[in-house]
Every structure is written in structure tokens, then in C-alpha cells.
PDB file of C-alpha atoms and ligand atoms in Angstrom:
ATOM      1  CA  MET E 130     -19.621  -9.655 -13.651  1.00 48.00           C
ATOM      2  CA  LYS E 131     -21.301  -7.738 -10.917  1.00 59.00           C
ATOM      3  CA  THR E 132     -18.964  -6.731  -8.443  1.00 70.00           C
ATOM      4  CA  SER E 133     -21.361  -4.245  -6.459  1.00 81.00           C
ATOM      5  CA  LYS E 134     -25.237  -4.969  -5.373  1.00 91.00           C
ATOM      6  CA  PHE E 135     -25.413  -1.296  -6.041  1.00 93.00           C
ATOM      7  CA  ASN E 136     -26.455  -0.073  -9.601  1.00 96.00           C
ATOM      8  CA  ILE E 137     -22.864   1.482 -10.169  1.00 97.00           C
ATOM      9  CA  TYR E 138     -23.304   3.857 -13.282  1.00 97.00           C
ATOM     10  CA  HIS E 139     -19.227   4.055 -13.835  1.00 97.00           C
ATOM     11  CA  PHE E 140     -17.919   6.812 -16.311  1.00 97.00           C
ATOM     12  CA  GLU E 141     -14.197   8.198 -17.119  1.00 97.00           C
ATOM     13  CA  LYS E 142     -14.872  11.688 -17.607  1.00 97.00           C
ATOM     14  CA  ILE E 143     -17.645  13.399 -17.184  1.00 97.00           C
ATOM     15  CA  GLU E 144     -18.502  17.012 -15.978  1.00 97.00           C
ATOM     16  CA  SER E 145     -19.954  16.304 -13.637  1.00 98.00           C
ATOM     17  CA  THR E 146     -21.766  13.162 -11.420  1.00 98.00           C
ATOM     18  CA  ASN E 147     -24.021  15.331  -9.715  1.00 98.00           C
ATOM     19  CA  LEU E 148     -24.644  18.024 -13.084  1.00 98.00           C
ATOM     20  CA  HIS E 149     -25.222  14.298 -14.873  1.00 98.00           C
ATOM     21  CA  ALA E 150     -27.674  12.650 -12.392  1.00 98.00           C
ATOM     22  CA  LEU E 151     -29.766  15.739 -12.369  1.00 98.00           C
ATOM     23  CA  GLN E 152     -30.412  16.113 -16.054  1.00 97.00           C
ATOM     24  CA  ASN E 153     -30.914  12.404 -16.895  1.00 97.00           C
ATOM     25  CA  ILE E 154     -32.969  11.496 -13.447  1.00 97.00           C
ATOM     26  CA  LYS E 155     -35.998  10.565 -15.067  1.00 96.00           C
ATOM     27  CA  THR E 156     -33.572   7.955 -16.724  1.00 97.00           C
ATOM     28  CA  TYR E 157     -32.333   6.694 -13.470  1.00 97.00           C
ATOM     29  CA  SER E 158     -33.891   4.777 -10.516  1.00 97.00           C
ATOM     30  CA  ASP E 159     -34.123   5.242  -6.840  1.00 96.00           C
ATOM     31  CA  LYS E 160     -30.270   4.278  -5.895  1.00 97.00           C
ATOM     32  CA  ASP E 161     -28.711   4.584  -8.675  1.00 98.00           C
ATOM     33  CA  ILE E 162     -25.285   5.321  -8.458  1.00 98.00           C
ATOM     34  CA  ILE E 163     -23.157   8.187 -11.036  1.00 98.00           C
ATOM     35  CA  LEU E 164     -19.300   7.541 -10.096  1.00 98.00           C
ATOM     36  CA  ALA E 165     -16.688   8.904 -12.435  1.00 97.00           C
ATOM     37  CA  ASP E 166     -12.726   8.908 -12.677  1.00 96.00           C
ATOM     38  CA  ILE E 167     -12.798  12.591 -13.628  1.00 96.00           C
ATOM     39  CA  GLN E 168     -14.850  15.315 -13.552  1.00 97.00           C
ATOM     40  CA  THR E 169     -13.946  18.200 -15.913  1.00 96.00           C
ATOM     41  CA  ALA E 170     -16.163  20.622 -14.059  1.00 96.00           C
ATOM     42  CA  GLY E 171     -16.712  19.673 -10.462  1.00 95.00           C
ATOM     43  CA  ARG E 172     -19.268  21.408  -8.412  1.00 95.00           C
ATOM     44  CA  GLY E 173     -18.790  21.973  -4.567  1.00 92.00           C
ATOM     45  CA  ARG E 174     -20.969  23.973  -2.305  1.00 87.00           C
ATOM     46  CA  LEU E 175     -21.871  27.578  -2.477  1.00 81.00           C
ATOM     47  CA  GLU E 176     -21.225  27.809  -5.844  1.00 83.00           C
ATOM     48  CA  ARG E 177     -17.700  26.521  -5.708  1.00 86.00           C
ATOM     49  CA  LYS E 178     -15.573  24.083  -8.026  1.00 90.00           C
ATOM     50  CA  TRP E 179     -13.774  20.683  -7.025  1.00 92.00           C
ATOM     51  CA  ILE E 180     -11.137  20.209  -8.651  1.00 87.00           C
ATOM     52  CA  SER E 181     -11.271  16.299 -10.016  1.00 88.00           C
ATOM     53  CA  THR E 182      -8.205  15.335 -11.793  1.00 86.00           C
ATOM     54  CA  SER E 183      -7.113  12.342 -10.043  1.00 83.00           C
ATOM     55  CA  SER E 184      -8.847   9.112 -10.985  1.00 87.00           C
ATOM     56  CA  GLU E 185      -7.616   7.926  -7.177  1.00 90.00           C
ATOM     57  CA  ASN E 186      -9.873  10.337  -5.313  1.00 94.00           C
ATOM     58  CA  LEU E 187     -13.665   8.842  -5.558  1.00 97.00           C
ATOM     59  CA  TYR E 188     -16.382  11.161  -6.984  1.00 97.00           C
ATOM     60  CA  PHE E 189     -20.078   9.603  -6.678  1.00 98.00           C
ATOM     61  CA  SER E 190     -23.342  10.650  -6.671  1.00 98.00           C
ATOM     62  CA  ILE E 191     -26.468   8.793  -5.274  1.00 98.00           C
ATOM     63  CA  ILE E 192     -29.689   9.117  -6.593  1.00 98.00           C
ATOM     64  CA  LEU E 193     -32.730   9.161  -4.092  1.00 96.00           C
ATOM     65  CA  LYS E 194     -35.977   9.548  -5.473  1.00 94.00           C
ATOM     66  CA  PRO E 195     -38.488   8.694  -2.115  1.00 90.00           C
ATOM     67  CA  GLU E 196     -41.936   8.768  -1.889  1.00 84.00           C
ATOM     68  CA  PHE E 197     -43.512  11.158   0.160  1.00 72.00           C
ATOM     69  CA  GLU E 198     -46.519  13.146   1.194  1.00 60.00           C
ATOM     70  CA  LYS E 199     -44.413  16.771   1.805  1.00 62.00           C
ATOM     71  CA  ILE E 200     -41.122  17.481   0.214  1.00 64.00           C
ATOM     72  CA  SER E 201     -40.308  19.315   4.141  1.00 65.00           C
ATOM     73  CA  GLU E 202     -40.562  15.499   5.385  1.00 70.00           C
ATOM     74  CA  ILE E 203     -36.485  14.958   4.379  1.00 75.00           C
ATOM     75  CA  PRO E 204     -35.475  18.422   4.533  1.00 81.00           C
ATOM     76  CA  LEU E 205     -32.082  17.822   2.166  1.00 85.00           C
ATOM     77  CA  VAL E 206     -29.782  18.806   4.359  1.00 86.00           C
ATOM     78  CA  ASN E 207     -30.521  16.085   6.532  1.00 93.00           C
ATOM     79  CA  ILE E 208     -29.647  14.182   3.601  1.00 94.00           C
ATOM     80  CA  THR E 209     -26.284  15.257   3.813  1.00 96.00           C
ATOM     81  CA  GLN E 210     -25.377  14.838   6.884  1.00 97.00           C
ATOM     82  CA  LEU E 211     -26.333  11.295   7.334  1.00 97.00           C
ATOM     83  CA  MET E 212     -24.145  11.020   4.530  1.00 98.00           C
ATOM     84  CA  ALA E 213     -21.594  12.855   5.870  1.00 98.00           C
ATOM     85  CA  VAL E 214     -21.704  10.577   9.229  1.00 98.00           C
ATOM     86  CA  CYS E 215     -21.837   7.214   6.909  1.00 98.00           C
ATOM     87  CA  THR E 216     -18.191   8.868   5.152  1.00 98.00           C
ATOM     88  CA  ALA E 217     -16.728   9.560   8.484  1.00 98.00           C
ATOM     89  CA  GLN E 218     -17.692   5.650   9.441  1.00 98.00           C
ATOM     90  CA  ALA E 219     -16.258   3.767   6.376  1.00 98.00           C
ATOM     91  CA  LEU E 220     -13.361   6.778   6.995  1.00 98.00           C
ATOM     92  CA  SER E 221     -12.773   5.843  10.703  1.00 97.00           C
ATOM     93  CA  GLU E 222     -13.220   2.039  10.155  1.00 97.00           C
ATOM     94  CA  TYR E 223      -9.013   3.142   9.142  1.00 96.00           C
ATOM     95  CA  LYS E 224      -8.301   3.770  12.591  1.00 90.00           C
ATOM     96  CA  ILE E 225      -8.243   7.643  11.842  1.00 95.00           C
ATOM     97  CA  SER E 226     -10.422   9.882  13.312  1.00 96.00           C
ATOM     98  CA  PRO E 227     -12.262  12.099  10.838  1.00 97.00           C
ATOM     99  CA  HIS E 228     -14.453  15.518  12.490  1.00 97.00           C
ATOM    100  CA  ILE E 229     -17.351  16.293  10.619  1.00 97.00           C
ATOM    101  CA  LYS E 230     -16.975  19.926  11.042  1.00 96.00           C
ATOM    102  CA  TRP E 231     -20.960  21.318  10.338  1.00 96.00           C
ATOM    103  CA  PRO E 232     -23.017  20.713   8.653  1.00 94.00           C
ATOM    104  CA  ASN E 233     -20.939  17.761   6.532  1.00 93.00           C
ATOM    105  CA  ASP E 234     -17.670  18.670   5.561  1.00 95.00           C
ATOM    106  CA  ILE E 235     -15.073  16.178   7.097  1.00 97.00           C
ATOM    107  CA  LEU E 236     -12.197  16.593   7.738  1.00 95.00           C
ATOM    108  CA  ILE E 237      -8.979  15.274   9.985  1.00 95.00           C
ATOM    109  CA  SER E 238      -6.552  17.507  12.120  1.00 89.00           C
ATOM    110  CA  GLY E 239      -8.328  20.594  10.454  1.00 90.00           C
ATOM    111  CA  ALA E 240      -7.528  19.116   6.859  1.00 91.00           C
ATOM    112  CA  LYS E 241     -10.480  18.614   4.249  1.00 93.00           C
ATOM    113  CA  ILE E 242     -10.420  15.171   3.145  1.00 95.00           C
ATOM    114  CA  CYS E 243     -14.367  14.396   1.904  1.00 96.00           C
ATOM    115  CA  GLY E 244     -16.717  17.401   0.418  1.00 95.00           C
ATOM    116  CA  ILE E 245     -20.390  16.620  -0.453  1.00 97.00           C
ATOM    117  CA  LEU E 246     -23.137  18.487  -2.725  1.00 96.00           C
ATOM    118  CA  SER E 247     -26.788  17.538  -2.629  1.00 95.00           C
ATOM    119  CA  GLU E 248     -28.805  19.072  -5.292  1.00 95.00           C
ATOM    120  CA  ILE E 249     -32.638  19.021  -5.697  1.00 94.00           C
ATOM    121  CA  SER E 250     -34.597  18.059  -8.942  1.00 94.00           C
ATOM    122  CA  PHE E 251     -38.063  19.633 -10.139  1.00 91.00           C
ATOM    123  CA  THR E 252     -39.866  19.610 -12.820  1.00 90.00           C
ATOM    124  CA  GLY E 253     -41.979  22.686 -11.933  1.00 89.00           C
ATOM    125  CA  ASN E 254     -43.929  21.944  -9.046  1.00 84.00           C
ATOM    126  CA  ASN E 255     -43.548  17.541  -9.383  1.00 87.00           C
ATOM    127  CA  PHE E 256     -40.155  16.470  -7.070  1.00 90.00           C
ATOM    128  CA  ASP E 257     -37.734  14.287  -9.235  1.00 93.00           C
ATOM    129  CA  GLY E 258     -34.808  13.122  -6.360  1.00 94.00           C
ATOM    130  CA  PHE E 259     -32.385  13.757  -4.716  1.00 95.00           C
ATOM    131  CA  VAL E 260     -29.011  13.797  -5.564  1.00 97.00           C
ATOM    132  CA  ILE E 261     -26.289  13.153  -3.063  1.00 98.00           C
ATOM    133  CA  GLY E 262     -22.436  14.036  -4.248  1.00 98.00           C
ATOM    134  CA  THR E 263     -19.226  12.824  -2.236  1.00 98.00           C
ATOM    135  CA  GLY E 264     -15.805  13.722  -3.531  1.00 97.00           C
ATOM    136  CA  ILE E 265     -13.694  12.453  -1.100  1.00 97.00           C
ATOM    137  CA  ASN E 266      -9.885  12.804  -1.295  1.00 95.00           C
ATOM    138  CA  LEU E 267      -8.936   8.957  -1.238  1.00 95.00           C
ATOM    139  CA  ASN E 268      -5.581   8.066  -2.472  1.00 94.00           C
ATOM    140  CA  MET E 269      -4.732  11.266  -3.891  1.00 87.00           C
ATOM    141  CA  SER E 270      -0.911  11.697  -3.307  1.00 84.00           C
ATOM    142  CA  PRO E 271       0.730  14.288  -0.685  1.00 73.00           C
ATOM    143  CA  SER E 272       2.402  15.379  -3.454  1.00 74.00           C
ATOM    144  CA  GLN E 273      -0.347  16.835  -5.261  1.00 70.00           C
ATOM    145  CA  ASP E 274      -1.471  20.540  -5.299  1.00 60.00           C
ATOM    146  CA  GLU E 275      -3.953  20.108  -3.658  1.00 62.00           C
ATOM    147  CA  LEU E 276      -2.972  18.733  -0.681  1.00 60.00           C
ATOM    148  CA  VAL E 277       0.337  20.921  -0.072  1.00 57.00           C
ATOM    149  CA  ASP E 278      -1.172  23.760   1.720  1.00 58.00           C
ATOM    150  CA  LYS E 279      -2.439  21.207   4.026  1.00 61.00           C
ATOM    151  CA  ALA E 280      -5.921  22.785   3.718  1.00 85.00           C
ATOM    152  CA  ALA E 281      -6.745  19.301   2.121  1.00 90.00           C
ATOM    153  CA  THR E 282      -5.910  15.677   3.447  1.00 93.00           C
ATOM    154  CA  SER E 283      -6.242  12.073   1.645  1.00 94.00           C
ATOM    155  CA  LEU E 284      -6.649   8.683   3.193  1.00 96.00           C
ATOM    156  CA  TYR E 285      -3.242   7.502   1.978  1.00 95.00           C
ATOM    157  CA  ASN E 286      -1.710  10.687   2.839  1.00 92.00           C
ATOM    158  CA  GLU E 287      -3.035   9.650   6.633  1.00 94.00           C
ATOM    159  CA  LEU E 288      -2.541   6.058   6.450  1.00 95.00           C
ATOM    160  CA  GLY E 289       0.212   5.911   4.034  1.00 94.00           C
ATOM    161  CA  TYR E 290      -0.763   2.784   2.159  1.00 95.00           C
ATOM    162  CA  LYS E 291      -3.710   3.045  -0.510  1.00 95.00           C
ATOM    163  CA  VAL E 292      -6.673   1.978  -0.603  1.00 96.00           C
ATOM    164  CA  ASP E 293      -8.845   0.087  -3.203  1.00 96.00           C
ATOM    165  CA  ARG E 294     -11.431   2.598  -4.294  1.00 96.00           C
ATOM    166  CA  ASN E 295     -14.558  -0.213  -5.069  1.00 95.00           C
ATOM    167  CA  ILE E 296     -14.073  -1.396  -1.727  1.00 96.00           C
ATOM    168  CA  PHE E 297     -14.128   2.012  -0.263  1.00 97.00           C
ATOM    169  CA  LEU E 298     -17.321   3.621  -2.564  1.00 97.00           C
ATOM    170  CA  ASN E 299     -19.101  -0.338  -1.885  1.00 97.00           C
ATOM    171  CA  ARG E 300     -18.441  -0.083   2.029  1.00 97.00           C
ATOM    172  CA  ILE E 301     -19.835   3.486   2.450  1.00 98.00           C
ATOM    173  CA  LEU E 302     -22.892   2.252   0.555  1.00 98.00           C
ATOM    174  CA  HIS E 303     -23.456  -0.793   2.420  1.00 97.00           C
ATOM    175  CA  ILE E 304     -23.610   1.882   5.180  1.00 98.00           C
ATOM    176  CA  PHE E 305     -25.887   4.415   3.591  1.00 98.00           C
ATOM    177  CA  PHE E 306     -28.319   1.795   2.370  1.00 97.00           C
ATOM    178  CA  SER E 307     -28.393   0.199   5.917  1.00 96.00           C
ATOM    179  CA  VAL E 308     -29.700   3.020   7.966  1.00 95.00           C
ATOM    180  CA  TYR E 309     -31.840   5.001   5.089  1.00 94.00           C
ATOM    181  CA  SER E 310     -35.130   3.103   5.616  1.00 91.00           C
ATOM    182  CA  ASP E 311     -34.735   3.934   8.999  1.00 91.00           C
ATOM    183  CA  PHE E 312     -33.796   7.693   9.097  1.00 93.00           C
ATOM    184  CA  LYS E 313     -36.655   8.527   5.930  1.00 89.00           C
ATOM    185  CA  ARG E 314     -39.278   7.568   8.869  1.00 88.00           C
ATOM    186  CA  LYS E 315     -38.050   8.754  12.007  1.00 89.00           C
ATOM    187  CA  GLY E 316     -35.134  12.483  10.445  1.00 90.00           C
ATOM    188  CA  PHE E 317     -32.166  13.520  11.814  1.00 93.00           C
ATOM    189  CA  HIS E 318     -33.499  12.959  15.417  1.00 92.00           C
ATOM    190  CA  SER E 319     -31.996   9.141  14.558  1.00 93.00           C
ATOM    191  CA  ILE E 320     -28.274   9.701  13.639  1.00 96.00           C
ATOM    192  CA  LYS E 321     -28.435  12.624  16.018  1.00 97.00           C
ATOM    193  CA  ASP E 322     -25.766  11.137  18.290  1.00 97.00           C
ATOM    194  CA  ARG E 323     -23.549   9.255  15.696  1.00 97.00           C
ATOM    195  CA  TYR E 324     -23.357  12.897  14.189  1.00 98.00           C
ATOM    196  CA  LEU E 325     -22.352  14.236  17.458  1.00 98.00           C
ATOM    197  CA  ALA E 326     -19.749  11.051  17.886  1.00 98.00           C
ATOM    198  CA  TYR E 327     -18.131  12.893  14.800  1.00 98.00           C
ATOM    199  CA  PHE E 328     -18.428  16.655  16.036  1.00 97.00           C
ATOM    200  CA  PRO E 329     -16.363  18.105  18.269  1.00 96.00           C
ATOM    201  CA  TYR E 330     -16.644  21.767  18.239  1.00 96.00           C
ATOM    202  CA  LEU E 331     -19.043  21.490  21.597  1.00 97.00           C
ATOM    203  CA  GLY E 332     -18.653  24.382  23.672  1.00 96.00           C
ATOM    204  CA  LYS E 333     -15.986  25.740  21.326  1.00 96.00           C
ATOM    205  CA  PRO E 334     -15.814  29.176  19.513  1.00 96.00           C
ATOM    206  CA  VAL E 335     -17.125  29.085  15.641  1.00 96.00           C
ATOM    207  CA  ARG E 336     -17.738  32.115  13.404  1.00 96.00           C
ATOM    208  CA  VAL E 337     -21.157  30.863  10.616  1.00 95.00           C
ATOM    209  CA  ILE E 338     -21.366  32.720   6.874  1.00 92.00           C
ATOM    210  CA  ASN E 339     -24.404  32.611   5.236  1.00 86.00           C
ATOM    211  CA  GLY E 340     -24.610  35.002   3.009  1.00 81.00           C
ATOM    212  CA  ILE E 341     -26.946  36.872   4.851  1.00 84.00           C
ATOM    213  CA  GLU E 342     -25.542  37.275   7.964  1.00 85.00           C
ATOM    214  CA  ASP E 343     -22.681  37.125   9.593  1.00 90.00           C
ATOM    215  CA  MET E 344     -22.388  35.260  12.884  1.00 93.00           C
ATOM    216  CA  GLU E 345     -20.162  34.506  16.098  1.00 95.00           C
ATOM    217  CA  GLY E 346     -20.797  32.618  19.268  1.00 96.00           C
ATOM    218  CA  ILE E 347     -20.254  29.685  21.422  1.00 97.00           C
ATOM    219  CA  VAL E 348     -21.538  25.887  19.800  1.00 97.00           C
ATOM    220  CA  LYS E 349     -24.510  24.773  22.360  1.00 97.00           C
ATOM    221  CA  ASP E 350     -25.570  22.025  20.231  1.00 97.00           C
ATOM    222  CA  ILE E 351     -26.769  20.114  17.206  1.00 97.00           C
ATOM    223  CA  ALA E 352     -30.891  20.223  17.871  1.00 96.00           C
ATOM    224  CA  ASP E 353     -32.881  17.482  16.283  1.00 94.00           C
ATOM    225  CA  ASP E 354     -32.688  18.502  13.203  1.00 93.00           C
ATOM    226  CA  GLY E 355     -29.734  19.331  12.128  1.00 95.00           C
ATOM    227  CA  SER E 356     -29.368  22.547  13.040  1.00 96.00           C
ATOM    228  CA  LEU E 357     -26.423  24.632  14.201  1.00 97.00           C
ATOM    229  CA  ILE E 358     -26.987  26.060  18.119  1.00 97.00           C
ATOM    230  CA  ILE E 359     -24.736  28.666  18.673  1.00 97.00           C
ATOM    231  CA  GLU E 360     -25.035  31.255  22.238  1.00 96.00           C
ATOM    232  CA  LYS E 361     -24.026  34.717  21.028  1.00 94.00           C
ATOM    233  CA  SER E 362     -21.265  37.038  23.375  1.00 92.00           C
ATOM    234  CA  ASP E 363     -25.085  39.061  24.785  1.00 94.00           C
ATOM    235  CA  GLY E 364     -26.206  35.497  25.363  1.00 94.00           C
ATOM    236  CA  SER E 365     -28.679  34.981  23.039  1.00 95.00           C
ATOM    237  CA  GLU E 366     -28.978  31.542  21.258  1.00 95.00           C
ATOM    238  CA  LYS E 367     -29.032  31.445  17.522  1.00 94.00           C
ATOM    239  CA  ASN E 368     -30.070  27.981  15.597  1.00 94.00           C
ATOM    240  CA  ILE E 369     -28.413  27.903  12.177  1.00 94.00           C
ATOM    241  CA  ILE E 370     -30.416  26.205   9.627  1.00 91.00           C
ATOM    242  CA  LEU E 371     -27.733  26.388   6.270  1.00 89.00           C
ATOM    243  CA  GLY E 372     -24.207  28.267   6.730  1.00 91.00           C
ATOM    244  CA  ASP E 373     -20.745  27.313   6.014  1.00 91.00           C
ATOM    245  CA  MET E 374     -18.998  27.073   9.668  1.00 94.00           C
ATOM    246  CA  THR E 375     -15.159  27.942  10.212  1.00 93.00           C
ATOM    247  CA  CYS E 376     -13.605  27.464  13.852  1.00 91.00           C
ATOM    248  CA  SER E 377      -9.722  29.232  14.865  1.00 82.00           C
ATOM    249  CA  ILE E 378      -9.455  26.811  17.261  1.00 83.00           C
ATOM    250  CA  GLN E 379      -8.144  22.785  16.215  1.00 78.00           C
ATOM    251  CA  VAL E 380     -10.219  20.795  17.612  1.00 79.00           C
TER     252      VAL E 380
HETATM  253  C1  BTN X 627     -17.980  20.357  -1.188  1.00 51.13           C
HETATM  254  O1  BTN X 627     -17.826  22.204  -1.701  1.00 51.13           O
HETATM  255  O2  BTN X 627     -17.056  20.523  -0.283  1.00 51.13           O
HETATM  256  C2  BTN X 627     -18.547  19.936  -2.072  1.00 51.13           C
HETATM  257  C3  BTN X 627     -17.941  18.940  -3.234  1.00 51.13           C
HETATM  258  C4  BTN X 627     -18.793  18.216  -3.672  1.00 51.13           C
HETATM  259  C5  BTN X 627     -17.807  17.432  -4.242  1.00 51.13           C
HETATM  260  C6  BTN X 627     -18.789  16.337  -5.144  1.00 51.13           C
HETATM  261  S1  BTN X 627     -17.670  15.156  -6.148  1.00 51.13           S
HETATM  262  C7  BTN X 627     -19.175  14.047  -6.298  1.00 51.13           C
HETATM  263  C8  BTN X 627     -20.659  15.043  -6.765  1.00 51.13           C
HETATM  264  N1  BTN X 627     -20.212  15.952  -8.543  1.00 51.13           N
HETATM  265  C9  BTN X 627     -19.871  17.093  -7.948  1.00 51.13           C
HETATM  266  O3  BTN X 627     -19.967  17.688  -9.136  1.00 51.13           O
HETATM  267  N2  BTN X 627     -20.119  17.565  -6.921  1.00 51.13           N
HETATM  268  C10 BTN X 627     -19.939  16.423  -6.008  1.00 51.13           C
END
């Protein structure tokens, strides 16, 4: 029996839903979803690992094969930000207050609940598609290692009760695909207000590292292209497209 209007390919155990989607992208269609109970080699941003041993959490990748003239029409970083907004909306329906830490981590009271890793597939010069991989700490118990150090949290940890994984996944997919067509035409600008509603860092001091530079400043704004604008101590403004942001103040 089909219980979802989305094409969800469910694996009990897999290396990584992103890796599987990338390696098999030609056999999948636009908007197909790869879901795993457990990942043995979950991938995180900046070459980190995403520990994926709890089958009560959510690990999934969305395959997107948009038609466009130029690859730059839909920057990958912006689709990742769209996914962050949609996941934050789904979480906030449980009466909690998720924050987006630029560009796309989702935190609750400073602890991470969701990470997103988007990747792109090419064959030669031909674009095959995007893979938007999302990991959400859904029903992981507060005693599990990842949560003990308080760097991470789960929805269960916040609510005190577990939520149905399939219902939650379908809710996120519904939110994502209800805005995706509009987003494809209009870009990040069309979701900027919604992004800012989950972004409590305006006016806050932050540090951003991107592997090349180490930058510090006060957050001025999120630009129309989704980049982070900071004001440095010398008064100059810097527009940052990629990086990892940290803020020493609890927001
Ligand atoms: C991050 O470092 O914050 C991003 C983590 C992304 C994890 C998800 S889980 C589903 C998908 N498959 C992977 O291997 N990684 C992403």
C-alpha cells in the first residue's frame, strides 16, 4: 500500500543516502526520495561524518533534476537554505523555536537538531541533478552519546514524546514541494523573509571560517542571494557566500 504521495525508496541500511543517490542518479527521477533507517558512512558538511546509527532519526535525500539554461540559475547553496526553511517550519509546528544558523544548520537553544548536505552530479559537462541530504535528530533518546554533550538535541529531547517518522518526513516534503516551483523561478529572494524569521543573528557578533579566510564581524543582513553580510571592526562590509558561522552569544 502506498502511504505517501512521494516516491520514497526506503533502505534499512545503506552507506549514505547522498552517496547512493549520486551513484545511481540516472536510475532515479526528479523528486525521488532516498530514505535510510541507518547509514554506515553518513556524510556531513566540510568532510565531517554524520553519525547515523539511530533508526529512530531521519536520514533522507531528495533528488532534483530541474531544467534550466545555466547551472548558476539555481545555486545549490540556496536550495539548501530552502530545505532549512522548510525543515524549520515543520519543526516549529511542534511549538518549539528552531533557529537557522547560516547557511543551513538548524539549532534549538544552541544545540543542533538538523544538518543538510547538498551535492551536485555531473557527467562530463552535463548536469545530472542535485541531491539534497537532510539528517534530523527526531526520536533519539536524550541519553544517546550525541546528545549527552549538549552540542546536539533531538525533537524527542525537546518535546518529551516521540513523533512518527513517516508523518514528519511527509510533512517536510509537502512543505518543500509546495514552494519549490516558485523558488525555482524566483530564487532565494522569494524565501528571504521566511529565512530571516528563523535567523536570530542580526546585530550579533559572529566568526566565519571557509577554509581560506577567518572572518569576524557583526551580522548586518542576509543578502538577496542568501549570502551573509557582516560588518568588520574597521567598518567595512563583507559579503560571504560560503562558510561555517559560529556565534559566541546564545541566541
Ligand atoms: C552537516 O554536516 O550538518 C550535514 C549533515 C547531513 C546529513 C545527511 S543524513 C542524509 C544525507 N546522507 C548523508 O550521507 N548525509 C546527509
